[in-house]
mmCIF file of C-alpha atoms in Angstrom:
data_model
loop_
_atom_site.group_PDB
_atom_site.id
_atom_site.type_symbol
_atom_site.label_atom_id
_atom_site.label_comp_id
_atom_site.label_asym_id
_atom_site.label_seq_id
_atom_site.Cartn_x
_atom_site.Cartn_y
_atom_site.Cartn_z
ATOM 1 C CA UNK X 1 13.786 -16.025 -1.491
ATOM 2 C CA UNK X 2 17.442 -15.689 -0.484
ATOM 3 C CA UNK X 3 19.103 -14.010 2.544
ATOM 4 C CA UNK X 4 20.688 -11.344 0.329
ATOM 5 C CA UNK X 5 17.265 -10.425 -1.050
ATOM 6 C CA UNK X 6 15.801 -10.090 2.445
ATOM 7 C CA UNK X 7 18.715 -7.953 3.635
ATOM 8 C CA UNK X 8 18.269 -5.598 0.675
ATOM 9 C CA UNK X 9 14.576 -5.343 1.543
ATOM 10 C CA UNK X 10 15.221 -4.671 5.237
ATOM 11 C CA UNK X 11 17.777 -1.983 4.374
ATOM 12 C CA UNK X 12 15.385 -0.327 1.959
ATOM 13 C CA UNK X 13 12.505 -0.282 4.452
ATOM 14 C CA UNK X 14 14.833 1.199 7.082
ATOM 15 C CA UNK X 15 15.673 4.036 4.686
ATOM 16 C CA UNK X 16 11.965 4.571 3.886
ATOM 17 C CA UNK X 17 11.166 4.802 7.601
ATOM 18 C CA UNK X 18 14.003 7.294 8.096
ATOM 19 C CA UNK X 19 12.439 9.514 5.425
ATOM 20 C CA UNK X 20 9.185 9.361 7.375
ATOM 21 C CA UNK X 21 11.061 10.477 10.470
ATOM 22 C CA UNK X 22 12.524 13.393 8.495
ATOM 23 C CA UNK X 23 8.960 14.522 7.746
ATOM 24 C CA UNK X 24 8.095 14.371 11.451
ATOM 25 C CA UNK X 25 11.231 16.303 12.391
ATOM 26 C CA UNK X 26 10.369 19.094 9.983
ATOM 27 C CA UNK X 27 13.299 18.431 7.646
ATOM 28 C CA UNK X 28 10.746 17.783 4.876
ATOM 29 C CA UNK X 29 7.069 18.746 4.515
ATOM 30 C CA UNK X 30 4.802 16.330 6.351
ATOM 31 C CA UNK X 31 2.883 15.622 3.150
ATOM 32 C CA UNK X 32 4.404 14.719 -0.198
ATOM 33 C CA UNK X 33 1.846 16.939 -1.938
ATOM 34 C CA UNK X 34 3.407 19.990 -0.247
ATOM 35 C CA UNK X 35 6.827 19.300 -1.754
ATOM 36 C CA UNK X 36 5.804 20.760 -5.118
ATOM 37 C CA UNK X 37 3.470 23.650 -6.008
ATOM 38 C CA UNK X 38 0.166 22.745 -7.575
ATOM 39 C CA UNK X 39 -0.230 19.212 -6.244
ATOM 40 C CA UNK X 40 -2.846 20.092 -3.630
ATOM 41 C CA UNK X 41 -4.845 22.174 -6.128
ATOM 42 C CA UNK X 42 -4.932 19.203 -8.539
ATOM 43 C CA UNK X 43 -6.316 17.051 -5.719
ATOM 44 C CA UNK X 44 -8.930 19.644 -4.787
ATOM 45 C CA UNK X 45 -10.205 19.465 -8.367
ATOM 46 C CA UNK X 46 -10.857 15.741 -7.881
ATOM 47 C CA UNK X 47 -7.710 14.244 -9.372
ATOM 48 C CA UNK X 48 -5.773 11.357 -7.855
ATOM 49 C CA UNK X 49 -2.012 11.760 -8.160
ATOM 50 C CA UNK X 50 0.345 8.772 -8.427
ATOM 51 C CA UNK X 51 4.104 8.879 -8.936
ATOM 52 C CA UNK X 52 7.099 6.537 -8.562
ATOM 53 C CA UNK X 53 9.291 7.048 -5.502
ATOM 54 C CA UNK X 54 12.050 5.048 -7.205
ATOM 55 C CA UNK X 55 13.202 6.156 -10.671
ATOM 56 C CA UNK X 56 10.695 4.370 -12.861
ATOM 57 C CA UNK X 57 8.932 2.680 -9.943
ATOM 58 C CA UNK X 58 11.197 -0.304 -9.299
ATOM 59 C CA UNK X 59 14.759 -1.113 -8.299
ATOM 60 C CA UNK X 60 16.686 -4.333 -8.837
ATOM 61 C CA UNK X 61 18.154 -6.056 -5.787
ATOM 62 C CA UNK X 62 19.729 -9.481 -5.381
ATOM 63 C CA UNK X 63 17.281 -11.924 -7.066
ATOM 64 C CA UNK X 64 14.371 -9.529 -6.623
ATOM 65 C CA UNK X 65 12.712 -6.225 -7.396
ATOM 66 C CA UNK X 66 11.579 -3.522 -4.995
ATOM 67 C CA UNK X 67 8.604 -1.480 -6.178
ATOM 68 C CA UNK X 68 7.838 1.845 -4.482
ATOM 69 C CA UNK X 69 5.004 4.184 -5.483
ATOM 70 C CA UNK X 70 3.126 7.033 -3.816
ATOM 71 C CA UNK X 71 -0.407 8.279 -4.394
ATOM 72 C CA UNK X 72 -2.626 10.996 -2.944
ATOM 73 C CA UNK X 73 -6.296 11.990 -2.892
ATOM 74 C CA UNK X 74 -8.333 14.796 -1.318
ATOM 75 C CA UNK X 75 -11.526 13.621 0.405
ATOM 76 C CA UNK X 76 -13.795 16.649 0.467
ATOM 77 C CA UNK X 77 -16.046 17.211 3.524
ATOM 78 C CA UNK X 78 -14.309 14.366 5.373
ATOM 79 C CA UNK X 79 -12.738 14.564 8.815
ATOM 80 C CA UNK X 80 -9.801 12.708 10.288
ATOM 81 C CA UNK X 81 -12.261 10.823 12.460
ATOM 82 C CA UNK X 82 -14.299 9.505 9.523
ATOM 83 C CA UNK X 83 -11.160 8.544 7.593
ATOM 84 C CA UNK X 84 -9.762 6.592 10.535
ATOM 85 C CA UNK X 85 -13.110 4.850 10.969
ATOM 86 C CA UNK X 86 -12.608 3.364 7.498
ATOM 87 C CA UNK X 87 -8.889 2.659 7.841
ATOM 88 C CA UNK X 88 -9.419 0.748 11.096
ATOM 89 C CA UNK X 89 -12.458 -1.251 9.941
ATOM 90 C CA UNK X 90 -10.378 -4.227 8.761
ATOM 91 C CA UNK X 91 -13.327 -6.614 8.852
ATOM 92 C CA UNK X 92 -14.966 -4.565 6.090
ATOM 93 C CA UNK X 93 -11.935 -4.273 3.805
ATOM 94 C CA UNK X 94 -13.506 -7.070 1.772
ATOM 95 C CA UNK X 95 -16.462 -4.719 1.199
ATOM 96 C CA UNK X 96 -14.515 -1.482 0.746
ATOM 97 C CA UNK X 97 -11.887 -2.908 -1.611
ATOM 98 C CA UNK X 98 -13.697 -5.613 -3.562
ATOM 99 C CA UNK X 99 -13.094 -7.452 -5.823
ATOM 100 C CA UNK X 100 -9.335 -7.091 -5.202
ATOM 101 C CA UNK X 101 -9.746 -8.032 -1.510
ATOM 102 C CA UNK X 102 -11.663 -11.305 -1.324
ATOM 103 C CA UNK X 103 -11.619 -11.675 2.477
ATOM 104 C CA UNK X 104 -10.434 -9.741 5.537
ATOM 105 C CA UNK X 105 -10.658 -9.973 9.319
ATOM 106 C CA UNK X 106 -9.288 -8.449 12.499
ATOM 107 C CA UNK X 107 -6.918 -10.655 14.477
ATOM 108 C CA UNK X 108 -6.157 -8.302 17.403
ATOM 109 C CA UNK X 109 -6.680 -4.619 18.075
ATOM 110 C CA UNK X 110 -5.662 -1.886 20.565
ATOM 111 C CA UNK X 111 -5.820 1.908 20.292
ATOM 112 C CA UNK X 112 -2.472 2.127 18.486
ATOM 113 C CA UNK X 113 -1.692 -1.372 17.196
ATOM 114 C CA UNK X 114 -3.739 -3.688 15.035
ATOM 115 C CA UNK X 115 -3.255 -7.109 13.462
ATOM 116 C CA UNK X 116 -5.391 -8.245 10.581
ATOM 117 C CA UNK X 117 -5.405 -10.634 7.647
ATOM 118 C CA UNK X 118 -6.489 -10.383 4.034
ATOM 119 C CA UNK X 119 -6.918 -12.606 1.026
ATOM 120 C CA UNK X 120 -6.501 -10.696 -2.209
ATOM 121 C CA UNK X 121 -6.631 -11.819 -5.783
ATOM 122 C CA UNK X 122 -5.703 -10.299 -9.121
ATOM 123 C CA UNK X 123 -6.052 -11.675 -12.609
ATOM 124 C CA UNK X 124 -3.091 -10.938 -14.873
ATOM 125 C CA UNK X 125 -3.524 -12.316 -18.386
ATOM 126 C CA UNK X 126 -4.095 -16.058 -17.854
ATOM 127 C CA UNK X 127 -2.843 -16.136 -14.242
ATOM 128 C CA UNK X 128 -5.142 -15.831 -11.237
ATOM 129 C CA UNK X 129 -2.761 -14.620 -8.533
ATOM 130 C CA UNK X 130 -4.024 -15.019 -4.972
ATOM 131 C CA UNK X 131 -2.269 -14.177 -1.709
ATOM 132 C CA UNK X 132 -3.139 -14.721 1.949
ATOM 133 C CA UNK X 133 -1.286 -12.263 4.153
ATOM 134 C CA UNK X 134 -1.169 -11.117 7.771
ATOM 135 C CA UNK X 135 -0.333 -7.550 8.765
ATOM 136 C CA UNK X 136 0.839 -5.518 11.725
ATOM 137 C CA UNK X 137 -0.377 -1.912 11.739
ATOM 138 C CA UNK X 138 0.851 0.914 13.971
ATOM 139 C CA UNK X 139 -1.136 4.144 14.289
ATOM 140 C CA UNK X 140 0.603 7.426 15.190
ATOM 141 C CA UNK X 141 -1.175 10.684 16.009
ATOM 142 C CA UNK X 142 0.999 13.731 15.280
ATOM 143 C CA UNK X 143 -1.594 16.250 16.492
ATOM 144 C CA UNK X 144 -5.364 16.790 16.298
ATOM 145 C CA UNK X 145 -5.319 17.161 12.517
ATOM 146 C CA UNK X 146 -2.401 14.986 11.363
ATOM 147 C CA UNK X 147 -1.406 11.362 11.710
ATOM 148 C CA UNK X 148 0.179 8.444 9.943
ATOM 149 C CA UNK X 149 -0.063 4.683 9.815
ATOM 150 C CA UNK X 150 2.615 2.083 9.044
ATOM 151 C CA UNK X 151 1.532 -1.381 7.919
ATOM 152 C CA UNK X 152 3.919 -4.310 7.445
ATOM 153 C CA UNK X 153 3.055 -7.761 6.164
ATOM 154 C CA UNK X 154 4.307 -10.246 8.744
ATOM 155 C CA UNK X 155 3.439 -13.235 6.569
ATOM 156 C CA UNK X 156 2.708 -13.604 2.846
ATOM 157 C CA UNK X 157 1.627 -16.938 1.372
ATOM 158 C CA UNK X 158 0.533 -17.685 -2.167
ATOM 159 C CA UNK X 159 -2.651 -19.681 -2.723
ATOM 160 C CA UNK X 160 -2.115 -22.232 -5.447
ATOM 161 C CA UNK X 161 -5.148 -23.142 -7.541
ATOM 162 C CA UNK X 162 -7.238 -20.357 -6.019
ATOM 163 C CA UNK X 163 -10.951 -20.859 -6.561
ATOM 164 C CA UNK X 164 -10.501 -24.475 -7.616
ATOM 165 C CA UNK X 165 -11.243 -27.657 -5.717
ATOM 166 C CA UNK X 166 -7.561 -28.308 -5.049
ATOM 167 C CA UNK X 167 -6.570 -24.840 -3.832
ATOM 168 C CA UNK X 168 -3.999 -24.814 -1.024
ATOM 169 C CA UNK X 169 -1.613 -22.491 0.773
ATOM 170 C CA UNK X 170 2.079 -22.615 -0.051
ATOM 171 C CA UNK X 171 4.737 -22.108 2.609
ATOM 172 C CA UNK X 172 6.048 -18.517 2.930
ATOM 173 C CA UNK X 173 8.652 -17.670 0.269
ATOM 174 C CA UNK X 174 7.498 -20.423 -2.087
ATOM 175 C CA UNK X 175 5.585 -20.049 -5.329
ATOM 176 C CA UNK X 176 5.796 -17.821 -8.371
ATOM 177 C CA UNK X 177 6.857 -14.756 -6.370
ATOM 178 C CA UNK X 178 4.008 -12.354 -7.164
ATOM 179 C CA UNK X 179 4.606 -10.730 -3.780
ATOM 180 C CA UNK X 180 7.227 -11.650 -1.189
ATOM 181 C CA UNK X 181 7.011 -8.656 1.150
ATOM 182 C CA UNK X 182 4.695 -5.658 1.598
ATOM 183 C CA UNK X 183 5.037 -2.382 3.477
ATOM 184 C CA UNK X 184 2.902 0.754 3.363
ATOM 185 C CA UNK X 185 2.920 4.208 4.914
ATOM 186 C CA UNK X 186 -0.257 6.289 4.985
ATOM 187 C CA UNK X 187 -0.211 9.964 5.976
ATOM 188 C CA UNK X 188 -3.255 12.172 6.438
ATOM 189 C CA UNK X 189 -4.013 15.763 7.306
ATOM 190 C CA UNK X 190 -7.350 17.482 7.847
ATOM 191 C CA UNK X 191 -7.451 20.940 6.234
ATOM 192 C CA UNK X 192 -9.044 22.934 3.390
ATOM 193 C CA UNK X 193 -12.488 21.510 4.109
ATOM 194 C CA UNK X 194 -11.533 17.859 3.930
ATOM 195 C CA UNK X 195 -8.717 15.348 4.433
ATOM 196 C CA UNK X 196 -5.624 14.798 2.315
ATOM 197 C CA UNK X 197 -4.660 11.123 2.207
ATOM 198 C CA UNK X 198 -1.306 9.877 0.917
ATOM 199 C CA UNK X 199 -0.297 6.261 0.536
ATOM 200 C CA UNK X 200 3.209 4.921 -0.089
ATOM 201 C CA UNK X 201 3.181 1.282 -1.221
ATOM 202 C CA UNK X 202 6.390 -0.771 -1.182
ATOM 203 C CA UNK X 203 6.585 -4.363 -2.411
ATOM 204 C CA UNK X 204 9.255 -7.012 -2.969
ATOM 205 C CA UNK X 205 8.752 -9.406 -5.886
ATOM 206 C CA UNK X 206 10.696 -11.927 -7.904
ATOM 207 C CA UNK X 207 13.178 -10.441 -10.347
ATOM 208 C CA UNK X 208 12.263 -10.178 -14.022
ATOM 209 C CA UNK X 209 14.812 -11.593 -16.492
ATOM 210 C CA UNK X 210 16.720 -8.783 -18.215
ATOM 211 C CA UNK X 211 15.584 -10.004 -21.645
ATOM 212 C CA UNK X 212 11.922 -9.487 -20.651
ATOM 213 C CA UNK X 213 12.099 -6.253 -18.623
ATOM 214 C CA UNK X 214 11.310 -4.051 -21.613
ATOM 215 C CA UNK X 215 8.023 -5.959 -21.933
ATOM 216 C CA UNK X 216 7.138 -6.768 -18.313
ATOM 217 C CA UNK X 217 8.153 -3.547 -16.505
ATOM 218 C CA UNK X 218 5.509 -1.368 -18.184
ATOM 219 C CA UNK X 219 2.872 -3.966 -17.247
ATOM 220 C CA UNK X 220 4.080 -4.087 -13.608
ATOM 221 C CA UNK X 221 4.120 -0.287 -13.409
ATOM 222 C CA UNK X 222 0.648 -0.067 -14.929
ATOM 223 C CA UNK X 223 -0.668 -2.497 -12.314
ATOM 224 C CA UNK X 224 1.062 -0.513 -9.534
ATOM 225 C CA UNK X 225 -0.519 2.742 -10.709
ATOM 226 C CA UNK X 226 -3.960 1.187 -11.146
ATOM 227 C CA UNK X 227 -3.809 -0.519 -7.730
ATOM 228 C CA UNK X 228 -2.962 2.754 -5.964
ATOM 229 C CA UNK X 229 -5.571 4.767 -7.852
ATOM 230 C CA UNK X 230 -8.230 2.143 -7.162
ATOM 231 C CA UNK X 231 -7.344 1.872 -3.454
ATOM 232 C CA UNK X 232 -7.433 5.653 -2.969
ATOM 233 C CA UNK X 233 -10.706 6.016 -4.875
ATOM 234 C CA UNK X 234 -12.321 3.168 -2.937
ATOM 235 C CA UNK X 235 -11.153 4.678 0.370
ATOM 236 C CA UNK X 236 -12.700 7.989 -0.671
ATOM 237 C CA UNK X 237 -15.975 6.231 -1.549
ATOM 238 C CA UNK X 238 -15.967 4.335 1.765
ATOM 239 C CA UNK X 239 -15.505 7.555 3.759
ATOM 240 C CA UNK X 240 -18.325 9.269 1.883
ATOM 241 C CA UNK X 241 -20.586 6.263 2.500
ATOM 242 C CA UNK X 242 -20.351 6.953 6.234
#
């Protein structure tokens, strides 16, 4: 993980946050679903929408790749209060989002700022990828019916030999490079008899050799789509369980 890669990541996240500010300032619709006709009606019929924010979902930077996707779901009969009860229950993420999230716990919490940790795992072909990460979350209330949440991973460490007797944590930035950095922006609005939830997921990973991109990129994109769809569906299920 080189300085040039980190600078490209920091610059990209700054631009993503500026687009969020544009939504708050009214220069763009608050919700992505309102930028095109028909999106909200698809959600009301029970669909989950996922789309790349970047071209085909990823962008090459110095020695790395930035992946940026957005997804949305409509949670019928939910309220902003019940949605936030799930979003803020970090101790139960391991229940809400299993088996992808193997463990989770709150580290510190105030009304607007939270710190929590997660261990997540994902099997890809013959590789059992496992990550331990710590996050800083900031909650922002726009008004009584709208709000958003920004979550940044402050530390990401791969777990080598996960599930085996010799498993151990690697130092940050070391390892295969499944995930180097994570950033997410969730927006929500209560209307139409429920809550619209959008999630932007941004990740920095190791670059894929040019000779293999034609093979690997579709797999990476498929995993990105499936991860977003699964997370949104599980959030919906968790809200309804309340």
